[in-house]
PDB file of C-alpha atoms in Angstrom:
ATOM      1  CA  MET M 284      -5.065 -56.584  42.102  1.00  0.00           C
ATOM      2  CA  THR M 285      -7.402 -54.144  40.510  1.00  0.00           C
ATOM      3  CA  PRO M 286     -10.602 -53.175  42.299  1.00  0.00           C
ATOM      4  CA  ALA M 287     -13.882 -54.243  40.645  1.00  0.00           C
ATOM      5  CA  ASN M 288     -14.866 -50.661  39.951  1.00  0.00           C
ATOM      6  CA  SER M 289     -11.576 -49.685  38.332  1.00  0.00           C
ATOM      7  CA  THR M 290     -11.474 -47.393  35.345  1.00  0.00           C
ATOM      8  CA  ALA M 291      -9.286 -49.681  33.208  1.00  0.00           C
ATOM      9  CA  LYS M 292     -10.258 -49.469  29.551  1.00  0.00           C
ATOM     10  CA  PRO M 293     -11.014 -52.629  27.567  1.00  0.00           C
ATOM     11  CA  ALA M 294      -8.665 -53.493  24.715  1.00  0.00           C
ATOM     12  CA  PRO M 295      -9.621 -51.667  21.517  1.00  0.00           C
ATOM     13  CA  PRO M 296     -11.236 -53.847  18.836  1.00  0.00           C
ATOM     14  CA  LYS M 297      -8.871 -55.218  16.234  1.00  0.00           C
ATOM     15  CA  GLY M 298      -8.870 -53.456  12.883  1.00  0.00           C
ATOM     16  CA  TRP M 299      -9.144 -55.328   9.591  1.00  0.00           C
ATOM     17  CA  SER M 300      -5.431 -55.130   8.958  1.00  0.00           C
ATOM     18  CA  GLN M 301      -4.775 -56.860  12.276  1.00  0.00           C
ATOM     19  CA  LYS M 302      -7.461 -59.486  11.618  1.00  0.00           C
ATOM     20  CA  LEU M 303      -6.051 -60.296   8.189  1.00  0.00           C
ATOM     21  CA  ARG M 304      -2.648 -60.969   9.732  1.00  0.00           C
ATOM     22  CA  SER M 305      -4.072 -63.287  12.357  1.00  0.00           C
ATOM     23  CA  PRO M 306      -3.734 -67.055  11.710  1.00  0.00           C
ATOM     24  CA  ARG M 307      -6.843 -67.596  13.861  1.00  0.00           C
ATOM     25  CA  PHE M 308      -8.901 -65.437  11.450  1.00  0.00           C
ATOM     26  CA  TRP M 309      -7.790 -67.522   8.456  1.00  0.00           C
ATOM     27  CA  LEU M 310      -8.408 -70.812  10.253  1.00  0.00           C
ATOM     28  CA  LYS M 311     -11.982 -69.711  10.988  1.00  0.00           C
ATOM     29  CA  GLN M 312     -12.471 -68.726   7.330  1.00  0.00           C
ATOM     30  CA  LEU M 313     -11.092 -72.072   6.173  1.00  0.00           C
ATOM     31  CA  ARG M 314     -13.352 -73.931   8.615  1.00  0.00           C
ATOM     32  CA  ASP M 315     -16.431 -72.024   7.412  1.00  0.00           C
ATOM     33  CA  LEU M 316     -15.527 -72.636   3.774  1.00  0.00           C
ATOM     34  CA  ALA M 317     -15.055 -76.366   4.427  1.00  0.00           C
ATOM     35  CA  ILE M 318     -18.443 -76.572   6.162  1.00  0.00           C
ATOM     36  CA  MET M 319     -20.142 -74.754   3.263  1.00  0.00           C
ATOM     37  CA  ALA M 320     -18.453 -77.047   0.728  1.00  0.00           C
ATOM     38  CA  LEU M 321     -19.584 -80.155   2.622  1.00  0.00           C
ATOM     39  CA  VAL M 322     -23.165 -78.889   2.870  1.00  0.00           C
ATOM     40  CA  LEU M 323     -23.270 -78.028  -0.853  1.00  0.00           C
ATOM     41  CA  TYR M 324     -21.768 -81.415  -1.744  1.00  0.00           C
ATOM     42  CA  GLY M 325     -24.349 -83.171   0.433  1.00  0.00           C
ATOM     43  CA  VAL M 326     -27.238 -81.262  -1.138  1.00  0.00           C
ATOM     44  CA  SER M 327     -25.879 -82.009  -4.616  1.00  0.00           C
ATOM     45  CA  ARG M 328     -25.569 -85.738  -3.868  1.00  0.00           C
ATOM     46  CA  TYR M 329     -29.083 -85.767  -2.413  1.00  0.00           C
ATOM     47  CA  LEU M 330     -30.556 -84.123  -5.521  1.00  0.00           C
ATOM     48  CA  GLN M 331     -28.723 -86.612  -7.761  1.00  0.00           C
ATOM     49  CA  ARG M 332     -29.694 -89.723  -5.780  1.00  0.00           C
ATOM     50  CA  ASP M 333     -32.321 -90.942  -8.286  1.00  0.00           C
ATOM     51  CA  MET M 334     -30.484 -89.978 -11.473  1.00  0.00           C
ATOM     52  CA  VAL M 335     -29.798 -92.977 -13.711  1.00  0.00           C
ATOM     53  CA  THR M 336     -26.185 -93.998 -14.336  1.00  0.00           C
ATOM     54  CA  GLY M 337     -24.653 -96.643 -16.618  1.00  0.00           C
ATOM     55  CA  GLN M 338     -26.278 -97.260 -20.000  1.00  0.00           C
ATOM     56  CA  ALA M 339     -28.529 -94.357 -21.004  1.00  0.00           C
ATOM     57  CA  PRO M 340     -32.244 -95.180 -21.295  1.00  0.00           C
ATOM     58  CA  ALA M 341     -33.883 -94.830 -24.691  1.00  0.00           C
ATOM     59  CA  LEU M 342     -34.742 -91.287 -25.646  1.00  0.00           C
ATOM     60  CA  SER M 343     -36.465 -90.458 -28.908  1.00  0.00           C
ATOM     61  CA  GLY M 344     -39.478 -88.657 -30.228  1.00  0.00           C
ATOM     62  CA  ILE M 345     -40.796 -85.820 -32.306  1.00  0.00           C
ATOM     63  CA  ALA M 346     -39.376 -82.478 -31.214  1.00  0.00           C
ATOM     64  CA  ILE M 347     -41.628 -79.455 -30.796  1.00  0.00           C
ATOM     65  CA  ASP M 348     -40.390 -78.185 -34.184  1.00  0.00           C
ATOM     66  CA  GLY M 349     -41.496 -81.433 -35.900  1.00  0.00           C
ATOM     67  CA  SER M 350     -38.031 -82.955 -36.342  1.00  0.00           C
ATOM     68  CA  HIS M 351     -37.178 -86.450 -35.100  1.00  0.00           C
ATOM     69  CA  LEU M 352     -34.764 -86.624 -32.157  1.00  0.00           C
ATOM     70  CA  ALA M 353     -33.045 -89.770 -30.929  1.00  0.00           C
ATOM     71  CA  LEU M 354     -30.211 -90.611 -28.593  1.00  0.00           C
ATOM     72  CA  ASN M 355     -28.289 -93.398 -30.318  1.00  0.00           C
ATOM     73  CA  THR M 356     -26.175 -96.022 -28.581  1.00  0.00           C
ATOM     74  CA  THR M 357     -23.378 -95.289 -31.040  1.00  0.00           C
ATOM     75  CA  GLN M 358     -22.786 -91.628 -31.753  1.00  0.00           C
ATOM     76  CA  THR M 359     -19.918 -89.702 -33.269  1.00  0.00           C
ATOM     77  CA  GLU M 360     -19.771 -87.211 -30.394  1.00  0.00           C
ATOM     78  CA  PRO M 361     -20.888 -86.993 -26.756  1.00  0.00           C
ATOM     79  CA  THR M 362     -24.379 -85.634 -26.120  1.00  0.00           C
ATOM     80  CA  LEU M 363     -25.735 -83.433 -23.362  1.00  0.00           C
ATOM     81  CA  VAL M 364     -29.269 -84.418 -22.294  1.00  0.00           C
ATOM     82  CA  TYR M 365     -31.036 -81.597 -20.452  1.00  0.00           C
ATOM     83  CA  PHE M 366     -34.263 -82.091 -18.457  1.00  0.00           C
ATOM     84  CA  TRP M 367     -35.861 -78.760 -17.617  1.00  0.00           C
ATOM     85  CA  GLY M 368     -39.155 -76.906 -17.261  1.00  0.00           C
ATOM     86  CA  THR M 369     -40.512 -73.525 -18.263  1.00  0.00           C
ATOM     87  CA  TRP M 370     -41.786 -73.250 -14.667  1.00  0.00           C
ATOM     88  CA  CYS M 371     -38.329 -73.906 -13.127  1.00  0.00           C
ATOM     89  CA  PRO M 372     -36.521 -70.789 -11.797  1.00  0.00           C
ATOM     90  CA  VAL M 373     -33.117 -72.520 -11.733  1.00  0.00           C
ATOM     91  CA  CYS M 374     -33.642 -73.620 -15.349  1.00  0.00           C
ATOM     92  CA  ARG M 375     -33.982 -69.954 -16.300  1.00  0.00           C
ATOM     93  CA  VAL M 376     -30.389 -69.513 -15.120  1.00  0.00           C
ATOM     94  CA  THR M 377     -29.118 -72.725 -16.732  1.00  0.00           C
ATOM     95  CA  SER M 378     -30.896 -72.565 -20.119  1.00  0.00           C
ATOM     96  CA  PRO M 379     -28.791 -69.677 -21.511  1.00  0.00           C
ATOM     97  CA  MET M 380     -25.698 -71.781 -20.779  1.00  0.00           C
ATOM     98  CA  ILE M 381     -27.285 -74.772 -22.531  1.00  0.00           C
ATOM     99  CA  GLU M 382     -27.893 -72.499 -25.523  1.00  0.00           C
ATOM    100  CA  THR M 383     -24.180 -71.590 -25.535  1.00  0.00           C
ATOM    101  CA  VAL M 384     -23.046 -75.217 -25.178  1.00  0.00           C
ATOM    102  CA  GLY M 385     -25.483 -76.265 -27.919  1.00  0.00           C
ATOM    103  CA  GLN M 386     -23.679 -74.080 -30.443  1.00  0.00           C
ATOM    104  CA  ASP M 387     -20.646 -76.414 -30.343  1.00  0.00           C
ATOM    105  CA  HIS M 388     -22.012 -79.703 -28.964  1.00  0.00           C
ATOM    106  CA  ARG M 389     -24.960 -82.013 -29.455  1.00  0.00           C
ATOM    107  CA  VAL M 390     -27.808 -81.219 -27.045  1.00  0.00           C
ATOM    108  CA  ILE M 391     -31.158 -82.949 -26.597  1.00  0.00           C
ATOM    109  CA  SER M 392     -33.458 -81.198 -24.168  1.00  0.00           C
ATOM    110  CA  VAL M 393     -36.611 -82.514 -22.568  1.00  0.00           C
ATOM    111  CA  ALA M 394     -39.179 -79.993 -21.319  1.00  0.00           C
ATOM    112  CA  VAL M 395     -40.999 -81.573 -18.366  1.00  0.00           C
ATOM    113  CA  ALA M 396     -44.605 -80.638 -17.500  1.00  0.00           C
ATOM    114  CA  SER M 397     -44.263 -77.393 -19.443  1.00  0.00           C
ATOM    115  CA  GLY M 398     -47.473 -77.364 -21.466  1.00  0.00           C
ATOM    116  CA  SER M 399     -48.205 -77.932 -25.125  1.00  0.00           C
ATOM    117  CA  ASP M 400     -45.648 -77.866 -27.925  1.00  0.00           C
ATOM    118  CA  SER M 401     -46.833 -74.392 -28.934  1.00  0.00           C
ATOM    119  CA  GLU M 402     -46.499 -73.078 -25.359  1.00  0.00           C
ATOM    120  CA  ILE M 403     -42.957 -74.426 -25.121  1.00  0.00           C
ATOM    121  CA  GLN M 404     -42.115 -72.997 -28.557  1.00  0.00           C
ATOM    122  CA  ARG M 405     -43.431 -69.598 -27.464  1.00  0.00           C
ATOM    123  CA  PHE M 406     -41.172 -69.789 -24.378  1.00  0.00           C
ATOM    124  CA  MET M 407     -38.206 -70.770 -26.576  1.00  0.00           C
ATOM    125  CA  ASP M 408     -38.901 -67.875 -28.961  1.00  0.00           C
ATOM    126  CA  GLU M 409     -39.273 -65.342 -26.122  1.00  0.00           C
ATOM    127  CA  HIS M 410     -35.875 -66.337 -24.723  1.00  0.00           C
ATOM    128  CA  GLU M 411     -34.219 -66.874 -28.120  1.00  0.00           C
ATOM    129  CA  TYR M 412     -33.289 -70.498 -27.386  1.00  0.00           C
ATOM    130  CA  HIS M 413     -32.584 -72.781 -30.315  1.00  0.00           C
ATOM    131  CA  PHE M 414     -31.665 -76.117 -28.721  1.00  0.00           C
ATOM    132  CA  PRO M 415     -33.932 -79.035 -29.727  1.00  0.00           C
ATOM    133  CA  VAL M 416     -36.785 -79.892 -27.336  1.00  0.00           C
ATOM    134  CA  LEU M 417     -38.819 -83.024 -26.710  1.00  0.00           C
ATOM    135  CA  ASN M 418     -42.059 -82.386 -24.818  1.00  0.00           C
ATOM    136  CA  ASP M 419     -42.424 -84.656 -21.768  1.00  0.00           C
ATOM    137  CA  ASP M 420     -45.757 -83.285 -20.592  1.00  0.00           C
ATOM    138  CA  SER M 421     -46.601 -86.510 -18.729  1.00  0.00           C
ATOM    139  CA  GLY M 422     -43.202 -86.745 -16.992  1.00  0.00           C
ATOM    140  CA  GLU M 423     -42.677 -90.281 -18.312  1.00  0.00           C
ATOM    141  CA  GLN M 424     -39.221 -89.609 -19.797  1.00  0.00           C
ATOM    142  CA  SER M 425     -37.963 -87.744 -16.734  1.00  0.00           C
ATOM    143  CA  THR M 426     -39.120 -90.602 -14.487  1.00  0.00           C
ATOM    144  CA  GLN M 427     -37.379 -93.167 -16.705  1.00  0.00           C
ATOM    145  CA  TRP M 428     -34.136 -91.166 -16.430  1.00  0.00           C
ATOM    146  CA  GLY M 429     -34.547 -90.519 -12.691  1.00  0.00           C
ATOM    147  CA  ALA M 430     -34.660 -86.760 -13.176  1.00  0.00           C
ATOM    148  CA  MET M 431     -36.527 -85.650 -10.055  1.00  0.00           C
ATOM    149  CA  ALA M 432     -34.734 -82.328  -9.382  1.00  0.00           C
ATOM    150  CA  PHE M 433     -34.529 -79.750 -12.145  1.00  0.00           C
ATOM    151  CA  PRO M 434     -32.603 -78.939 -14.147  1.00  0.00           C
ATOM    152  CA  ALA M 435     -31.036 -82.375 -14.567  1.00  0.00           C
ATOM    153  CA  ILE M 436     -28.085 -82.729 -16.925  1.00  0.00           C
ATOM    154  CA  TYR M 437     -26.611 -85.960 -18.275  1.00  0.00           C
ATOM    155  CA  ILE M 438     -23.457 -86.277 -20.371  1.00  0.00           C
ATOM    156  CA  ILE M 439     -23.648 -89.320 -22.667  1.00  0.00           C
ATOM    157  CA  ASP M 440     -20.500 -90.709 -24.318  1.00  0.00           C
ATOM    158  CA  THR M 441     -20.241 -92.098 -27.864  1.00  0.00           C
ATOM    159  CA  GLN M 442     -21.186 -95.628 -26.703  1.00  0.00           C
ATOM    160  CA  GLY M 443     -24.414 -94.453 -25.048  1.00  0.00           C
ATOM    161  CA  ASN M 444     -23.111 -94.566 -21.475  1.00  0.00           C
ATOM    162  CA  ILE M 445     -23.954 -91.878 -18.944  1.00  0.00           C
ATOM    163  CA  ARG M 446     -20.586 -90.456 -17.938  1.00  0.00           C
ATOM    164  CA  TYR M 447     -21.616 -87.468 -15.801  1.00  0.00           C
ATOM    165  CA  VAL M 448     -24.784 -86.314 -14.067  1.00  0.00           C
ATOM    166  CA  THR M 449     -25.584 -83.076 -12.306  1.00  0.00           C
ATOM    167  CA  SER M 450     -28.628 -81.169 -11.179  1.00  0.00           C
ATOM    168  CA  GLY M 451     -29.144 -77.541 -10.356  1.00  0.00           C
ATOM    169  CA  VAL M 452     -26.951 -74.679 -11.493  1.00  0.00           C
ATOM    170  CA  THR M 453     -23.740 -75.476 -13.321  1.00  0.00           C
ATOM    171  CA  SER M 454     -21.445 -73.509 -15.607  1.00  0.00           C
ATOM    172  CA  SER M 455     -21.137 -73.648 -19.380  1.00  0.00           C
ATOM    173  CA  TRP M 456     -17.384 -74.265 -19.127  1.00  0.00           C
ATOM    174  CA  GLY M 457     -18.085 -77.127 -16.686  1.00  0.00           C
ATOM    175  CA  MET M 458     -20.514 -78.714 -19.155  1.00  0.00           C
ATOM    176  CA  LYS M 459     -18.088 -78.229 -22.037  1.00  0.00           C
ATOM    177  CA  PHE M 460     -15.266 -79.763 -19.995  1.00  0.00           C
ATOM    178  CA  ARG M 461     -17.393 -82.827 -19.145  1.00  0.00           C
ATOM    179  CA  LEU M 462     -18.388 -83.198 -22.810  1.00  0.00           C
ATOM    180  CA  TRP M 463     -14.717 -83.055 -23.763  1.00  0.00           C
ATOM    181  CA  LEU M 464     -13.810 -85.676 -21.128  1.00  0.00           C
ATOM    182  CA  ALA M 465     -16.610 -87.951 -22.368  1.00  0.00           C
ATOM    183  CA  GLN M 466     -14.723 -88.363 -25.657  1.00  0.00           C
ATOM    184  CA  PHE M 467     -12.059 -90.493 -23.954  1.00  0.00           C
TER     185      PHE M 467
END
């Protein structure tokens, strides 16, 4: 037995090379990653809880540039419908990706509670966005679609069915992949 006041030194702390070789270290990392993934999945599902699925609601109107926009029930290609706002910080991250996707795919965007047509156009010009925009200043369209968290993105197939929904940040390749899948 060692006396209570012995001069025995505690074990030195493990270095990174030792930690990386430890199965316990990797199990803790895996556990933490699984918990984070479950939390993110739960938040995502919560934000999408009101988003409409099935047949897409009607969506048509005069765009801020004066052109007529309509989501048809029979289309030749899938369409990405994007609900966003000039006031939305997450939309500022997502909109450049929508611009990229819009170069190769059909996009209809709906600016929610973002001011007058000229204010939205000024925002579009400042950020060099060219995707078409319907102004939903009253929030009527976003309510009809169940878009309560922004940005809200819907992928509509050629028969007018909502195939995929998401809200918050997503990637351009993820949107392109979902548009590709919606063809089948």
